[in-house]
Amino acid sequence: MSLSNRLGLLGRKVGMMRLFTDEGDTVPVTVLDVSNNRVTQVKTQENDGYVALQVTFGARKASRVSKPAAGHLAKAGVEAGEIIQEFQVNADTAAKYAAGATVPVSDVFAVGQQVDVQGTTIGKGFAGTIKRHHFKSQRASHGNSRSHNVPGSISMAQDPGRVFPGKRMSGHMGDETITTQNLSVIRIDEGRQLILIKGAVPGSKGGFVTVRHAIKAAPQGAK
């Protein structure tokens, strides 16, 4: 089965910490809370044209849920969540779950495997070219008059007479959906439904994340 058609989990970034190996080495890890992932709908080839599991995470007040969404969740007998997403799976995987079922972390991931984590990066607001694109600043003196940290000329004259799209300039930085690939699962806490992943993942503490099987992971046994 294609790794892109595997069940994933929704969660929240708790924060970062470090673990120590038996050899005394320290490993930086990010703690992700993936508890209480609930199936809100099982999509089938006959009814929907494709096979998928729709999953929700978190809790939301009933007053914050629209009437169509409330009816959809009531049909599945599921408490409203903060985020909802679907994962395309094969028919065998979809048959294991019914609407209202909870997906434990041990059913989806294991220690040692690689995963892709998607999240929303921290917003930086309006940023200049030095911070946004790592440009070098201009001279601090010697003829430079108030042009120390400005981008300078954008190198467009009468020909072509316009600025090409994608020109690296000042603008909004951060607050983007980013996926960090090929991160290793170091530890799984089944009691608290936590995943400890080596390295950093996008977003700030408390941000929502989506954890999937790595689609670019090297085959088992490959060097």
GROMACS .gro file of N, CA, C and O in nm, residues 95-163:
model
  276
   95ALA      N    1  -1.231  -0.076   0.705
   95ALA     CA    2  -1.322  -0.174   0.764
   95ALA      C    3  -1.295  -0.196   0.913
   95ALA      O    4  -1.382  -0.249   0.984
   96LYS      N    5  -1.178  -0.156   0.961
   96LYS     CA    6  -1.145  -0.176   1.102
   96LYS      C    7  -1.212  -0.075   1.193
   96LYS      O    8  -1.216  -0.094   1.316
   97TYR      N    9  -1.264   0.034   1.137
   97TYR     CA   10  -1.318   0.141   1.219
   97TYR      C   11  -1.462   0.171   1.178
   97TYR      O   12  -1.501   0.154   1.062
   98ALA      N   13  -1.538   0.217   1.275
   98ALA     CA   14  -1.674   0.263   1.252
   98ALA      C   15  -1.687   0.405   1.303
   98ALA      O   16  -1.603   0.453   1.382
   99ALA      N   17  -1.790   0.474   1.260
   99ALA     CA   18  -1.811   0.611   1.306
   99ALA      C   19  -1.827   0.612   1.458
   99ALA      O   20  -1.903   0.533   1.514
  100GLY      N   21  -1.753   0.700   1.523
  100GLY     CA   22  -1.755   0.708   1.668
  100GLY      C   23  -1.640   0.636   1.736
  100GLY      O   24  -1.619   0.653   1.857
  101ALA      N   25  -1.564   0.556   1.660
  101ALA     CA   26  -1.452   0.482   1.719
  101ALA      C   27  -1.335   0.575   1.746
  101ALA      O   28  -1.316   0.677   1.680
  102THR      N   29  -1.256   0.539   1.844
  102THR     CA   30  -1.134   0.613   1.879
  102THR      C   31  -1.013   0.542   1.820
  102THR      O   32  -1.003   0.419   1.825
  103VAL      N   33  -0.922   0.620   1.764
  103VAL     CA   34  -0.803   0.565   1.700
  103VAL      C   35  -0.685   0.581   1.796
  103VAL      O   36  -0.636   0.692   1.816
  104PRO      N   37  -0.636   0.475   1.857
  104PRO     CA   38  -0.520   0.485   1.946
  104PRO      C   39  -0.392   0.501   1.867
  104PRO      O   40  -0.382   0.458   1.751
  105VAL      N   41  -0.293   0.561   1.929
  105VAL     CA   42  -0.167   0.589   1.860
  105VAL      C   43  -0.094   0.461   1.824
  105VAL      O   44  -0.025   0.453   1.722
  106SER      N   45  -0.110   0.356   1.906
  106SER     CA   46  -0.040   0.231   1.878
  106SER      C   47  -0.091   0.161   1.754
  106SER      O   48  -0.023   0.076   1.697
  107ASP      N   49  -0.213   0.195   1.709
  107ASP     CA   50  -0.266   0.135   1.586
  107ASP      C   51  -0.205   0.196   1.460
  107ASP      O   52  -0.215   0.137   1.352
  108VAL      N   53  -0.145   0.314   1.474
  108VAL     CA   54  -0.101   0.388   1.356
  108VAL      C   55   0.051   0.398   1.348
  108VAL      O   56   0.109   0.379   1.240
  109PHE      N   57   0.117   0.425   1.460
  109PHE     CA   58   0.260   0.449   1.458
  109PHE      C   59   0.333   0.357   1.554
  109PHE      O   60   0.274   0.301   1.647
  110ALA      N   61   0.464   0.343   1.529
  110ALA     CA   62   0.549   0.260   1.614
  110ALA      C   63   0.683   0.328   1.634
  110ALA      O   64   0.723   0.414   1.553
  111VAL      N   65   0.752   0.292   1.740
  111VAL     CA   66   0.882   0.350   1.770
  111VAL      C   67   0.982   0.311   1.661
  111VAL      O   68   0.987   0.196   1.617
  112GLY      N   69   1.059   0.410   1.616
  112GLY     CA   70   1.162   0.385   1.516
  112GLY      C   71   1.123   0.419   1.375
  112GLY      O   72   1.211   0.431   1.289
  113GLN      N   73   0.995   0.434   1.347
  113GLN     CA   74   0.955   0.465   1.210
  113GLN      C   75   0.964   0.615   1.185
  113GLN      O   76   0.976   0.697   1.277
  114GLN      N   77   0.959   0.653   1.058
  114GLN     CA   78   0.968   0.793   1.019
  114GLN      C   79   0.831   0.846   0.983
  114GLN      O   80   0.748   0.776   0.924
  115VAL      N   81   0.809   0.974   1.017
  115VAL     CA   82   0.679   1.037   0.995
  115VAL      C   83   0.700   1.175   0.936
  115VAL      O   84   0.809   1.234   0.943
  116ASP      N   85   0.594   1.227   0.875
  116ASP     CA   86   0.588   1.366   0.828
  116ASP      C   87   0.490   1.440   0.917
  116ASP      O   88   0.378   1.394   0.940
  117VAL      N   89   0.532   1.557   0.966
  117VAL     CA   90   0.448   1.637   1.056
  117VAL      C   91   0.417   1.770   0.990
  117VAL      O   92   0.509   1.843   0.949
  118GLN      N   93   0.289   1.801   0.977
  118GLN     CA   94   0.245   1.925   0.915
  118GLN      C   95   0.186   2.017   1.021
  118GLN      O   96   0.110   1.974   1.107
  119GLY      N   97   0.224   2.145   1.014
  119GLY     CA   98   0.173   2.243   1.108
  119GLY      C   99   0.181   2.382   1.050
  119GLY      O  100   0.227   2.402   0.937
  120THR      N  101   0.135   2.480   1.126
  120THR     CA  102   0.138   2.620   1.085
  120THR      C  103   0.251   2.690   1.156
  120THR      O  104   0.256   2.691   1.280
  121THR      N  105   0.343   2.748   1.080
  121THR     CA  106   0.460   2.810   1.139
  121THR      C  107   0.422   2.935   1.217
  121THR      O  108   0.315   2.993   1.199
  122ILE      N  109   0.512   2.977   1.305
  122ILE     CA  110   0.490   3.095   1.387
  122ILE      C  111   0.491   3.219   1.299
  122ILE      O  112   0.582   3.238   1.218
  123GLY      N  113   0.391   3.305   1.312
  123GLY     CA  114   0.383   3.426   1.233
  123GLY      C  115   0.485   3.530   1.280
  123GLY      O  116   0.501   3.552   1.400
  124LYS      N  117   0.554   3.592   1.186
  124LYS     CA  118   0.655   3.693   1.218
  124LYS      C  119   0.610   3.834   1.178
  124LYS      O  120   0.686   3.929   1.198
  125GLY      N  121   0.492   3.845   1.119
  125GLY     CA  122   0.446   3.977   1.077
  125GLY      C  123   0.515   4.023   0.950
  125GLY      O  124   0.565   3.944   0.870
  126PHE      N  125   0.520   4.155   0.929
  126PHE     CA  126   0.587   4.213   0.812
  126PHE      C  127   0.736   4.218   0.840
  126PHE      O  128   0.780   4.276   0.938
  127ALA      N  129   0.815   4.155   0.752
  127ALA     CA  130   0.959   4.145   0.773
  127ALA      C  131   1.033   4.196   0.652
  127ALA      O  132   0.985   4.189   0.538
  128GLY      N  133   1.152   4.248   0.676
  128GLY     CA  134   1.236   4.296   0.568
  128GLY      C  135   1.310   4.183   0.500
  128GLY      O  136   1.302   4.066   0.539
  129THR      N  137   1.387   4.219   0.398
  129THR     CA  138   1.455   4.117   0.319
  129THR      C  139   1.567   4.049   0.396
  129THR      O  140   1.601   3.934   0.367
  130ILE      N  141   1.627   4.118   0.493
  130ILE     CA  142   1.737   4.057   0.568
  130ILE      C  143   1.684   3.943   0.656
  130ILE      O  144   1.740   3.834   0.658
  131LYS      N  145   1.575   3.966   0.724
  131LYS     CA  146   1.517   3.862   0.810
  131LYS      C  147   1.441   3.758   0.728
  131LYS      O  148   1.448   3.639   0.757
  132ARG      N  149   1.375   3.803   0.623
  132ARG     CA  150   1.289   3.712   0.548
  132ARG      C  151   1.366   3.626   0.450
  132ARG      O  152   1.338   3.508   0.433
  133HIS      N  153   1.467   3.684   0.383
  133HIS     CA  154   1.539   3.612   0.279
  133HIS      C  155   1.689   3.603   0.305
  133HIS      O  156   1.764   3.563   0.216
  134HIS      N  157   1.733   3.646   0.424
  134HIS     CA  158   1.874   3.637   0.463
  134HIS      C  159   1.964   3.722   0.372
  134HIS      O  160   2.077   3.683   0.341
  135PHE      N  161   1.914   3.838   0.329
  135PHE     CA  162   1.998   3.930   0.253
  135PHE      C  163   2.108   3.987   0.342
  135PHE      O  164   2.096   3.990   0.464
  136LYS      N  165   2.214   4.032   0.278
  136LYS     CA  166   2.322   4.098   0.349
  136LYS      C  167   2.292   4.247   0.357
  136LYS      O  168   2.246   4.308   0.261
  137SER      N  169   2.319   4.307   0.474
  137SER     CA  170   2.297   4.451   0.488
  137SER      C  171   2.405   4.530   0.413
  137SER      O  172   2.513   4.475   0.383
  138GLN      N  173   2.376   4.655   0.385
  138GLN     CA  174   2.472   4.740   0.315
  138GLN      C  175   2.570   4.803   0.414
  138GLN      O  176   2.566   4.775   0.534
  139ARG      N  177   2.657   4.888   0.363
  139ARG     CA  178   2.760   4.948   0.448
  139ARG      C  179   2.699   5.026   0.563
  139ARG      O  180   2.594   5.088   0.549
  140ALA      N  181   2.768   5.023   0.676
  140ALA     CA  182   2.723   5.099   0.792
  140ALA      C  183   2.768   5.244   0.784
  140ALA      O  184   2.714   5.330   0.855
  141SER      N  185   2.866   5.276   0.699
  141SER     CA  186   2.915   5.414   0.686
  141SER      C  187   2.975   5.429   0.547
  141SER      O  188   2.938   5.356   0.455
  142HIS      N  189   3.067   5.527   0.530
  142HIS     CA  190   3.139   5.547   0.404
  142HIS      C  191   3.044   5.573   0.287
  142HIS      O  192   3.038   5.496   0.191
  143GLY      N  193   2.968   5.676   0.300
  143GLY     CA  194   2.883   5.717   0.188
  143GLY      C  195   2.743   5.660   0.190
  143GLY      O  196   2.661   5.699   0.107
  144ASN      N  197   2.714   5.573   0.283
  144ASN     CA  198   2.580   5.515   0.290
  144ASN      C  199   2.493   5.604   0.377
  144ASN      O  200   2.521   5.624   0.494
  145SER      N  201   2.386   5.658   0.320
  145SER     CA  202   2.299   5.749   0.392
  145SER      C  203   2.161   5.686   0.407
  145SER      O  204   2.083   5.680   0.311
  146ARG      N  205   2.135   5.634   0.526
  146ARG     CA  206   2.004   5.576   0.561
  146ARG      C  207   1.963   5.464   0.466
  146ARG      O  208   1.847   5.450   0.432
  147SER      N  209   2.057   5.384   0.421
  147SER     CA  210   2.028   5.271   0.334
  147SER      C  211   2.098   5.146   0.385
  147SER      O  212   2.153   5.068   0.307
  148HIS      N  213   2.097   5.130   0.517
  148HIS     CA  214   2.175   5.022   0.576
  148HIS      C  215   2.106   4.886   0.560
  148HIS      O  216   2.168   4.788   0.524
  149ASN      N  217   1.977   4.880   0.589
  149ASN     CA  218   1.905   4.754   0.588
  149ASN      C  219   1.793   4.750   0.485
  149ASN      O  220   1.696   4.676   0.501
  150VAL      N  221   1.805   4.828   0.382
  150VAL     CA  222   1.703   4.828   0.276
  150VAL      C  223   1.747   4.735   0.164
  150VAL      O  224   1.867   4.708   0.147
  151PRO      N  225   1.653   4.680   0.086
  151PRO     CA  226   1.692   4.585  -0.019
  151PRO      C  227   1.768   4.646  -0.133
  151PRO      O  228   1.839   4.576  -0.205
  152GLY      N  229   1.756   4.778  -0.157
  152GLY     CA  230   1.827   4.840  -0.268
  152GLY      C  231   1.750   4.826  -0.398
  152GLY      O  232   1.630   4.800  -0.400
  153SER      N  233   1.820   4.840  -0.509
  153SER     CA  234   1.756   4.833  -0.640
  153SER      C  235   1.701   4.694  -0.666
  153SER      O  236   1.759   4.593  -0.626
  154ILE      N  237   1.587   4.688  -0.734
  154ILE     CA  238   1.528   4.559  -0.770
  154ILE      C  239   1.563   4.523  -0.914
  154ILE      O  240   1.508   4.427  -0.970
  155SER      N  241   1.653   4.601  -0.978
  155SER     CA  242   1.716   4.564  -1.105
  155SER      C  243   1.617   4.546  -1.218
  155SER      O  244   1.624   4.451  -1.294
  156MET      N  245   1.524   4.637  -1.232
  156MET     CA  246   1.430   4.633  -1.343
  156MET      C  247   1.430   4.768  -1.412
  156MET      O  248   1.391   4.868  -1.353
  157ALA      N  249   1.475   4.773  -1.537
  157ALA     CA  250   1.482   4.898  -1.613
  157ALA      C  251   1.371   4.897  -1.719
  157ALA      O  252   1.270   4.826  -1.706
  158GLN      N  253   1.391   4.973  -1.827
  158GLN     CA  254   1.289   4.982  -1.931
  158GLN      C  255   1.265   4.844  -1.994
  158GLN      O  256   1.155   4.814  -2.040
  159ASP      N  257   1.368   4.762  -1.998
  159ASP     CA  258   1.354   4.626  -2.045
  159ASP      C  259   1.390   4.532  -1.930
  159ASP      O  260   1.505   4.534  -1.883
  160PRO      N  261   1.299   4.459  -1.873
  160PRO     CA  262   1.165   4.427  -1.919
  160PRO      C  263   1.057   4.526  -1.878
  160PRO      O  264   0.941   4.511  -1.918
  161GLY      N  265   1.090   4.624  -1.795
  161GLY     CA  266   0.991   4.724  -1.758
  161GLY      C  267   0.889   4.678  -1.656
  161GLY      O  268   0.784   4.741  -1.639
  162ARG      N  269   0.917   4.570  -1.588
  162ARG     CA  270   0.826   4.521  -1.484
  162ARG      C  271   0.905   4.434  -1.388
  162ARG      O  272   1.020   4.397  -1.415
  163VAL      N  273   0.844   4.404  -1.277
  163VAL     CA  274   0.905   4.317  -1.176
  163VAL      C  275   0.848   4.177  -1.193
  163VAL      O  276   0.727   4.159  -1.196
   0.00000   0.00000   0.00000
